[in-house]
Short mmCIF file of C-alpha atoms and ligand atoms in Angstrom, two decimals:
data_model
loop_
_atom_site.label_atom_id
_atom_site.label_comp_id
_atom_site.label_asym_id
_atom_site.label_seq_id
_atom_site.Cartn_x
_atom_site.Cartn_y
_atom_site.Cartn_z
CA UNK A 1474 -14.83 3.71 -32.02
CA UNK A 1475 -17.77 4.07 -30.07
CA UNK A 1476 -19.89 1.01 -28.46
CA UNK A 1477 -23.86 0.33 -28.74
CA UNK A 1478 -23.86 -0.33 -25.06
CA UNK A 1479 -23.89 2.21 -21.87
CA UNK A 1480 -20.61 1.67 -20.07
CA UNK A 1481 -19.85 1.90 -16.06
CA UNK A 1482 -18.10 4.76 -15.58
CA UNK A 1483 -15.08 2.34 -14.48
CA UNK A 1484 -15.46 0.61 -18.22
CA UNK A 1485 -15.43 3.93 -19.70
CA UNK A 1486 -12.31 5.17 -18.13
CA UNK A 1487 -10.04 2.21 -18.17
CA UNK A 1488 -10.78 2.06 -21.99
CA UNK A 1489 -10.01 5.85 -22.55
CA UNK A 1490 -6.81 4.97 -20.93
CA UNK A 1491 -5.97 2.26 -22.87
CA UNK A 1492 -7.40 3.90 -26.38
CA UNK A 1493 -10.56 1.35 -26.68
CA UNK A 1494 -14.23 1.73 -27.24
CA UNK A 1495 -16.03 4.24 -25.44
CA UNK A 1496 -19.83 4.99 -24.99
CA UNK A 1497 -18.76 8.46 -24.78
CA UNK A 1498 -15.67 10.59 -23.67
CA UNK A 1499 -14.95 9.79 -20.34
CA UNK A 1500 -14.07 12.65 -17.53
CA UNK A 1501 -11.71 12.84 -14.79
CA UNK A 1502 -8.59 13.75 -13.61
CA UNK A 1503 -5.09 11.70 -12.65
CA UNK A 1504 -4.67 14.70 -9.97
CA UNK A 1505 -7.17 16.11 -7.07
CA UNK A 1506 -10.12 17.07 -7.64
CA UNK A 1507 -11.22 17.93 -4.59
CA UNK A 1508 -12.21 21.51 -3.55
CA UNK A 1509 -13.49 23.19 -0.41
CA UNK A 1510 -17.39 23.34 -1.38
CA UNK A 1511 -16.89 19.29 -1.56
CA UNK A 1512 -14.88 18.95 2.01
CA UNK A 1513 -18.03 21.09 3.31
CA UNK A 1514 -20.66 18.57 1.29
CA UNK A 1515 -18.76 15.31 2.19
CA UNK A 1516 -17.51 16.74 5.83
CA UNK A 1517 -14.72 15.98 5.26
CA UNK A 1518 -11.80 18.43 5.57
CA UNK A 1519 -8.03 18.85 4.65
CA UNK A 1520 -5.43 18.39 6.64
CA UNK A 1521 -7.16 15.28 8.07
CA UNK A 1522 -8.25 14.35 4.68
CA UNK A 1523 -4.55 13.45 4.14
CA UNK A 1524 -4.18 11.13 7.02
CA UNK A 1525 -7.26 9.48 7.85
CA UNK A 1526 -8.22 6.89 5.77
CA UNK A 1527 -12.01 7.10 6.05
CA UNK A 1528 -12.12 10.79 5.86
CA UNK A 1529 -9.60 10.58 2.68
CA UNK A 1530 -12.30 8.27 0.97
CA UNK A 1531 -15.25 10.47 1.77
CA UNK A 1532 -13.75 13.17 0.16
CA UNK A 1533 -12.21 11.47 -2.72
CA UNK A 1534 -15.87 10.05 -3.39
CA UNK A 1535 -17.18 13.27 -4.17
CA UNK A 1536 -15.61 13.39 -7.51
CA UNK A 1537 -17.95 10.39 -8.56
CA UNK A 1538 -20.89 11.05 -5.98
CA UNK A 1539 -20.94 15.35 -6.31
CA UNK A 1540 -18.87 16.12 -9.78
CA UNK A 1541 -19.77 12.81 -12.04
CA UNK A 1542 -16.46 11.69 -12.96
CA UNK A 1543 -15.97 8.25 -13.95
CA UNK A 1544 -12.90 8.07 -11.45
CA UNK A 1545 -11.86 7.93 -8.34
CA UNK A 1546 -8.14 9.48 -6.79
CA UNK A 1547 -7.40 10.02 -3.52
CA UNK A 1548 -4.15 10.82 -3.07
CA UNK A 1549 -4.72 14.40 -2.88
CA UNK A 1550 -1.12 15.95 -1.98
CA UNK A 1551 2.43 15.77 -3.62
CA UNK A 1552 3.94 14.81 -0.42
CA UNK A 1553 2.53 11.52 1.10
CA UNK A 1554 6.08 9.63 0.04
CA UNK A 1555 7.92 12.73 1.07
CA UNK A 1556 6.73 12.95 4.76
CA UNK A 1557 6.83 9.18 5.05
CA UNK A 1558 11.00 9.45 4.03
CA UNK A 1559 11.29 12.15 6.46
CA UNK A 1560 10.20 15.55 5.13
CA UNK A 1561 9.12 18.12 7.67
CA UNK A 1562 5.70 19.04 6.15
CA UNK A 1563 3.46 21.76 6.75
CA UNK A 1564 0.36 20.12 6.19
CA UNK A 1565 -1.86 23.15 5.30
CA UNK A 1566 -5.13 23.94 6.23
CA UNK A 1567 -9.24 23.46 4.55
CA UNK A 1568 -7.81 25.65 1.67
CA UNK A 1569 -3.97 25.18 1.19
CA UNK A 1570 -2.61 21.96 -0.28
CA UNK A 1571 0.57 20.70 1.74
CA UNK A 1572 4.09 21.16 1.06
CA UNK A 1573 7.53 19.96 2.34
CA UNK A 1574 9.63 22.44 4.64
CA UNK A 1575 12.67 20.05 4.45
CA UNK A 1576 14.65 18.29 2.31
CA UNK A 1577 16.70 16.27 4.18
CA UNK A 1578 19.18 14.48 1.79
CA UNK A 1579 22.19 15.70 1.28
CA UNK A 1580 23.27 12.82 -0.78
CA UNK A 1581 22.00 9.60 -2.48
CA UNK A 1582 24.29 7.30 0.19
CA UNK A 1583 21.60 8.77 2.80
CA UNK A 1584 18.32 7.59 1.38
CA UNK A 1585 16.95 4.97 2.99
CA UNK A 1586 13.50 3.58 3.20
CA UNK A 1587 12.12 2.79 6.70
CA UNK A 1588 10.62 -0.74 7.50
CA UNK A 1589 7.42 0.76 7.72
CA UNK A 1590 6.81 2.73 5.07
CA UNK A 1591 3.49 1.55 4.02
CA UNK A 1592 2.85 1.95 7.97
CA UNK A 1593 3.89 5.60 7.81
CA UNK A 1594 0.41 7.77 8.69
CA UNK A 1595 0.25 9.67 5.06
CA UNK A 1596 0.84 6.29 3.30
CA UNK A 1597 -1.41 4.22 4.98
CA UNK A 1598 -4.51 7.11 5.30
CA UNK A 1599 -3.85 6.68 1.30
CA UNK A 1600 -4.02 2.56 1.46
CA UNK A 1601 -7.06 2.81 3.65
CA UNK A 1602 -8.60 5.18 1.48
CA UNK A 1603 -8.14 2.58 -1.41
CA UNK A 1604 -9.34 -0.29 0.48
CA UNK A 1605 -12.97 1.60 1.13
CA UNK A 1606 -13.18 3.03 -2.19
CA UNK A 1607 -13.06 -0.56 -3.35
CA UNK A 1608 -15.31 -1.98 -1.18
CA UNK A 1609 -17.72 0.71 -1.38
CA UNK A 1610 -17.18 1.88 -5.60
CA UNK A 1611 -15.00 -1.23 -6.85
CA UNK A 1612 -17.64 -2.32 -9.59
CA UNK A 1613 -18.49 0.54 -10.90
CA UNK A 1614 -16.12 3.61 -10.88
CA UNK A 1615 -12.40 3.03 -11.87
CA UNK A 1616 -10.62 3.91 -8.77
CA UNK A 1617 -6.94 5.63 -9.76
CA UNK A 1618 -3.85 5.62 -7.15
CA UNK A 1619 -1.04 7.69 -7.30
CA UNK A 1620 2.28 7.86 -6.59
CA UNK A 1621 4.98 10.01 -7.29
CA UNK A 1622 7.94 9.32 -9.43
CA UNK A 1623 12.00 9.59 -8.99
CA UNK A 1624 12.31 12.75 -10.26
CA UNK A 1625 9.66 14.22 -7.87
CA UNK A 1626 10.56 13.16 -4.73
CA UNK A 1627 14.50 14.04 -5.57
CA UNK A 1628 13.07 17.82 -5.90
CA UNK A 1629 11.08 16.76 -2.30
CA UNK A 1630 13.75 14.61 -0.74
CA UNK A 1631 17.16 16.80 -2.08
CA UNK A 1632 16.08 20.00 -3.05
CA UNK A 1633 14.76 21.17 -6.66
CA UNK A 1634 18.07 23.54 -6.68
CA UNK A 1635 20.66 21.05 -6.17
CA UNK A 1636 19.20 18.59 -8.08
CA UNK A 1637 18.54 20.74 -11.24
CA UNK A 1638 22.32 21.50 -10.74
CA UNK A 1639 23.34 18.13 -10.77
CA UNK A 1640 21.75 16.97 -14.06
CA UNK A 1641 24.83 18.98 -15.47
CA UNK A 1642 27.69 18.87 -13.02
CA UNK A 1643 27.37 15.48 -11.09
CA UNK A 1644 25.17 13.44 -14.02
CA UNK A 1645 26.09 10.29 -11.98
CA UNK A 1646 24.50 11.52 -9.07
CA UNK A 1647 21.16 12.19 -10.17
CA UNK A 1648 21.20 8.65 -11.58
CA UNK A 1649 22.01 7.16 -8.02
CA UNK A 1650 18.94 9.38 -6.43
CA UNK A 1651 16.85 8.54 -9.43
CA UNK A 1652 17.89 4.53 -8.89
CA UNK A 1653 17.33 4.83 -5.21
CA UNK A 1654 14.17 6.37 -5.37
CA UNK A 1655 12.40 4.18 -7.82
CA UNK A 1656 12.21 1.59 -5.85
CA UNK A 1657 9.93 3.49 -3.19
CA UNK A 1658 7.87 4.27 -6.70
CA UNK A 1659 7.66 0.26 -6.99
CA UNK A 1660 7.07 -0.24 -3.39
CA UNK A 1661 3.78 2.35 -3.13
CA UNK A 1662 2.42 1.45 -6.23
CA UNK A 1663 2.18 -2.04 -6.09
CA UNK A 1664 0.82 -1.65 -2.25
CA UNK A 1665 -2.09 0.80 -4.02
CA UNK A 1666 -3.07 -2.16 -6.53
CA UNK A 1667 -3.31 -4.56 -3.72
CA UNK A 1668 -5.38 -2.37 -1.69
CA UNK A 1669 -7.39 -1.86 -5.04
CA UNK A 1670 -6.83 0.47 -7.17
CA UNK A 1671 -7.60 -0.61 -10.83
CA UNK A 1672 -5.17 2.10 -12.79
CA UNK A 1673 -1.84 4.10 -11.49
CA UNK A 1674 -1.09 7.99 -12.16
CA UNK A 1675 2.57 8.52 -11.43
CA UNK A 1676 3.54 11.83 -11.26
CA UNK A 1677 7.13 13.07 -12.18
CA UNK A 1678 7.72 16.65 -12.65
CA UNK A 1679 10.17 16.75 -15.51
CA UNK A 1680 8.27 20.05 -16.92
CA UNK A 1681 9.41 21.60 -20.19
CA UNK A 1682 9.49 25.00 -17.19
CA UNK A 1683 12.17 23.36 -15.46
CA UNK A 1684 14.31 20.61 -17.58
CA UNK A 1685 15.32 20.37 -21.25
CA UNK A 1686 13.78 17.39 -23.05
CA UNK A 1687 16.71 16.01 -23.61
CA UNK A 1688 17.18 15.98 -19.90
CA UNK A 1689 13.96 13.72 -19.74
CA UNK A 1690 15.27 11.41 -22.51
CA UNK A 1691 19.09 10.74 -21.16
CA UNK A 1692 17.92 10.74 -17.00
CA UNK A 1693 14.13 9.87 -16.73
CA UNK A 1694 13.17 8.00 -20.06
CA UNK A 1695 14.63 4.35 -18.70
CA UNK A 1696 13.76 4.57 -14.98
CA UNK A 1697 10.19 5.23 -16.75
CA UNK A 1698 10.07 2.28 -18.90
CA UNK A 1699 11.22 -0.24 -15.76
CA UNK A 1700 8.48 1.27 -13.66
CA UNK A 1701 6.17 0.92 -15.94
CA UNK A 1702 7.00 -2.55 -16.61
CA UNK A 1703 7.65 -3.38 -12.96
CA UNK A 1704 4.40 -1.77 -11.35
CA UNK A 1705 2.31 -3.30 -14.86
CA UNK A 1706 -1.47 -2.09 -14.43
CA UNK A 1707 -2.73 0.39 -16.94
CA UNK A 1708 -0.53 3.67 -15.57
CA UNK A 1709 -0.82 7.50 -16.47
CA UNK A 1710 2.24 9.72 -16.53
CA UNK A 1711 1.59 13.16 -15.03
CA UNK A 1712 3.70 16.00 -15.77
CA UNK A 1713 2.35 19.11 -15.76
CA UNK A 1714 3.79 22.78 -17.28
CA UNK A 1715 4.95 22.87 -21.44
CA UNK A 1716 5.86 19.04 -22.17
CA UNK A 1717 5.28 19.19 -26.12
CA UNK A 1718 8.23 18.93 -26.93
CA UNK A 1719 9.08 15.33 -24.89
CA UNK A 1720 5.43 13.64 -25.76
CA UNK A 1721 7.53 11.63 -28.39
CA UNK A 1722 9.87 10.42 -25.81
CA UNK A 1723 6.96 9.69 -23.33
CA UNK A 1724 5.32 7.11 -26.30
CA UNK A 1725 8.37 5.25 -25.52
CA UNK A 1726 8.03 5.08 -21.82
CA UNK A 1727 5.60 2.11 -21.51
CA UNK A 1728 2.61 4.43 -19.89
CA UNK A 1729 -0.84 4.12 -21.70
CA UNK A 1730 -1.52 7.17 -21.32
CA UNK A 1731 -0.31 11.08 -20.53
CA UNK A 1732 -1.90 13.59 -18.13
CA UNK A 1733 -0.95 17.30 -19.78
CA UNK A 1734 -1.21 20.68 -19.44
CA UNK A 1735 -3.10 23.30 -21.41
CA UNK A 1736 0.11 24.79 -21.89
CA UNK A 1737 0.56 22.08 -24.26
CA UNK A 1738 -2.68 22.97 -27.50
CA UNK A 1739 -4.87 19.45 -27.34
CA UNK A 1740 -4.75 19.14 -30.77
CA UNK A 1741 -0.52 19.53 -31.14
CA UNK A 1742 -0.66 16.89 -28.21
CA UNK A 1743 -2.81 14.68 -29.95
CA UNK A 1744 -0.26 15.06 -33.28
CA UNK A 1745 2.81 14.56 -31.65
CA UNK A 1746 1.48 11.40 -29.66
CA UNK A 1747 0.04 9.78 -33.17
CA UNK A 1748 -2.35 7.57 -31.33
CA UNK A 1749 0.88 5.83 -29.52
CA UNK A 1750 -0.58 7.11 -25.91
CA UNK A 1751 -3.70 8.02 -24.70
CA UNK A 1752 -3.62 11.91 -23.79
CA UNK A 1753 -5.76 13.06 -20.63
CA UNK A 1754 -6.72 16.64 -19.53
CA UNK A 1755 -6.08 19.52 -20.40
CA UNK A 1756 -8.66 22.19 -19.01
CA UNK A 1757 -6.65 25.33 -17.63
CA UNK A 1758 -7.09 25.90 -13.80
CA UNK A 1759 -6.20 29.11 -12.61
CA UNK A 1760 -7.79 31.15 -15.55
CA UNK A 1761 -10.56 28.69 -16.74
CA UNK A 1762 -12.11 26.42 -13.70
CA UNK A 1763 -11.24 29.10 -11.29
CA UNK A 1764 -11.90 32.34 -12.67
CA UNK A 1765 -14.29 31.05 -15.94
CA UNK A 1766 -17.45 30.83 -16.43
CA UNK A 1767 -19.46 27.48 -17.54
CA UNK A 1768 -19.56 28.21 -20.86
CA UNK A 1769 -15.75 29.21 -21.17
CA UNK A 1770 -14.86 25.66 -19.39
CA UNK A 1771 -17.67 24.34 -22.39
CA UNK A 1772 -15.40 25.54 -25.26
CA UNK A 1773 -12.53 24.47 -24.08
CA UNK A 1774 -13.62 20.49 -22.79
CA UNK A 1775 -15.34 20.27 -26.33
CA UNK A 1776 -12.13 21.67 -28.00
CA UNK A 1777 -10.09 18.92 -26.07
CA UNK A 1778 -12.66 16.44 -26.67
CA UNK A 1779 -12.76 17.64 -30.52
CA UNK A 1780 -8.73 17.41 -30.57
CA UNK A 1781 -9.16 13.83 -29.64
CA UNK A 1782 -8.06 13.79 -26.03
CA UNK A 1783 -9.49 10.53 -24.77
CA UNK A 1784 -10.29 12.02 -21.32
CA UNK A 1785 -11.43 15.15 -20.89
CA UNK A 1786 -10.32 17.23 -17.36
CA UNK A 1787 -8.22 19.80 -15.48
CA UNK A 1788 -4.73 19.93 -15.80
CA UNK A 1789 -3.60 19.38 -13.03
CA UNK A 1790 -4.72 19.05 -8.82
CA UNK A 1791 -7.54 21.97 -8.68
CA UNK A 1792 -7.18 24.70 -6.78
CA UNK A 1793 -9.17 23.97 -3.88
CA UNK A 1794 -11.50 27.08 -4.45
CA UNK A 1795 -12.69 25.79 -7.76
CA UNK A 1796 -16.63 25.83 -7.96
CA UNK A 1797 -18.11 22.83 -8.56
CA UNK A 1798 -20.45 24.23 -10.91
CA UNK A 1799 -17.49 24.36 -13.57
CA UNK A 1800 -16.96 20.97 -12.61
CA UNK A 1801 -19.54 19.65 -13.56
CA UNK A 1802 -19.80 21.71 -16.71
CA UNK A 1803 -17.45 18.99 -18.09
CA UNK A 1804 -19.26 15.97 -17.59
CA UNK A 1805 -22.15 17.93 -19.06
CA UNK A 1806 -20.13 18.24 -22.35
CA UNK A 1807 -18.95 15.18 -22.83
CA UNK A 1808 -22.49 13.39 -22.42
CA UNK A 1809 -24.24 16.47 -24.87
CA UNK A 1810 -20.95 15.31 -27.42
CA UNK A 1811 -21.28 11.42 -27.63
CA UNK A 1812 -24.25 12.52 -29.71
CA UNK A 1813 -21.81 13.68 -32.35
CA UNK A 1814 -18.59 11.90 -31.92
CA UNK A 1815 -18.87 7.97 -33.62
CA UNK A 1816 -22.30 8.41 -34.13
ZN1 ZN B 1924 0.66 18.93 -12.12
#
C-alpha cells in the first residue's frame, strides 16, 4: 500500500522492513556499500575505516550523502567479532575487504569472551561509528548495525572445514559452538541499539553452497528464533549464495525480513516467503554492479522491485571497485517506479 505523504528515508526503510506503507520502494543494502571512488570522496580509507570510529562514519555516510540510500551500515567487514575473540586478521588494504588468518578454537570448551569485548578496537570503531551516525543522521536516515551470527563466526572462530564436518559426525558439538557463540551475537547487538542503531542485519552464512537446508532447520533455525527474540528491534537475516530452498524455514525464524542473493529469482523468493518476511536485495555484484552497465542494473532493480522485493539493492557487501554510477542507477529506479506501483 502506498502513502499520500513523502517519507524520510528512515520512515521508508523501517516500513519496507517491516512490510508497511511506503511512499515508494525503498533502497539499500544490509551489507557494505562502500567502494573505493567513495573512500576517495569521503577521505576516508579502508583499513582505518574498520577501526576508527569517525573515519568508519564518514565513509558509511556516503551511502546516504553520495549513493541516496535510505540507510545507513557501517560495519563494513565480516570480521569485527572475529578479531575481537582473537582471530589473527589481515586487515587488507583501500581495495581488499579483510579476512581472518586464524582460527583459533579447537573446541567449544575454549571460547571465551574477553571482559572487554565491546572495548576491543574493531568493536568499538563500529560503536563509535553508530554513536555519530546518530547524532549526525538519527532523524532522518534509518541507521542499520550488524553483527554476525553463530554459524559465522564458528566458520571464523573454528574453521569452515571442521565445522562443516561436525554438523554430521559430532552434531552435539556444533550445538555447543553455536550456544556459545550466540551469546556474543546478543552481546554486540544490543550494544549497536544502544549506541543507536534503529534496525539489526545479522549475518549467518548457512548458504544453500555450503549446508543442506535441513542443516539450517535442525542446527540454526532455534538459535535464530532466541536471537531474534532476545536482541528484539526490527532485524534482517543475511545469507547470501542459493537459499530458496530454506526461505520457508527462515519465515519461522522471528526476522522481519531476509537479505538474498540473485542466485535466488526475486519473484520465486517473493512466492516461497508468501508475504510472511520482507525480502531485501537482490542485484548481482560481480556480473551486474561491477561489470554492467546502468541500464542492465535498471532491468534488473525494476524486475526485483516488480517481483515485490520490498527493498531494492545488491546482494551482498560490494566489491569495493563498484562505480557509483550503477549505484545510483537504483535509487533512480525506484523513484521513476513509485509512479506506477500503488498509484
Ligand atoms: Zn553475503
Amino acid at each position: 500500500m502506498k502513502t499520500l505523504y513523502k517519507m524520510t528515508p528512515k520512515r521508508r526503510f523501517i516500513s519496507g522492513m517491516l512490510g508497511g506503507r511506503i511512499d515508494r520502494v525503498p533502497v539499500g543494502s544490509a551489507t557494505s556499500v562502500a567502494t573505493v571512488e567513495q573512500e576517495e570522496m569521503t577521505n576516508s580509507y579502508f583499513p582505518d575505516a574498520h577501526l576508527d570510529g569517525e573515519k568508519v562514519a564518514r565513509l558509511a555516510a556516503g551511502a546516504y550523502e553520495i549513493l541516496g540510500y535510505d540507510c545507513i551500515m557501517p560495519v563494513f567487514s565480516v570480521v569485527a567479532e572475529s578479531a575481537a575473540l582473537g582471530c589473527e586478521i589481515d586487515w587488507g588494504d583501500k581495495e581488499n575487504m579483510p579476512i581472518n588468518r586464524s582460527s583459533p578454537w579447537e573446541d567449544p570448551d575454549e571460547v571465551t569472551v574477553p571482559e572487554d569485548f565491546l572495548d576491543k578496537p574493531s568493536i568499538k570503531a563500529c560503536l563509535d561509528a553508530i554513536k555519530i551516525l546518530r547524532d549526525t543522521y538519527g532523524d532522518q536516515v534509518a541507521i542499520m548495525g550488524k553483527v554476525m551470527g553463530p554459524w559465522t563466526m564458528a566458520y571464523h572462530m573454528h574453521g569452515v572445514q571442521e565445522f562443516l564436518m561436525e554438523t554430521i559426525s559430532d552434531p552435539e558439538r556444533v550445538r555447543s559452538f553455536l550456544s556459545k557463540l550466540k551469546k556474543v551475537t546478543v552481546l554486540f547487538g544490543k550494544a549497536q541499539i544502544k549506541a543507536g542503531a534503529d534496525v539489526l542485519c545479522l549475518a549467518d552464512h548457512a548458504t544453500g553452497d555450503l549446508v543442506s537446508s535441513e542443516t539450517y532447520r535442525d542446527f540454526l533455525l532455534s538459535f535464530h528464533k532466541e536471537l531474534t527474540k532476545e536482541i528484539g528491534c526490527p532485524m534482517a537475516l543475511h545469507i547470501c549464495g542459493d537459499t530458496l530452498d530454506r526461505i520457508k524455514h527462515i519465515c519461522e525464524s522471528g526476522f522481519d525480513c531476509f537479505h538474498f542473493d540473485s542466485k535466488v529469482d526475486a519473484g520465486e523468493a517473493v512466492n516461497e516467503a508468501g508475504g510472511r518476511i520482507s525480502l531485501m536485495g537482490n542485484i548481482n555484484n560481480p556480473e551486474i554492479l561491477l561489470k554492467g552497465s546502468p541500464e542492465e542494473v535498471a532491468e534488473k532493480a525494476y524486475y526485483a522491485i516488480r517481483a515485490g522485493v520490498q527493498i531494492v539493492g545488491p546482494e551482498c557487501a560490494i566489491p569495493l571497485v563498484t562505480p557509483i554510477e550503477n549505484l545510483k542507477k537504483i535509487v533512480k529506479v525506484a523513484e521513476e517506479e513509485n509512479n506506477i506501483i500503488g498509484s
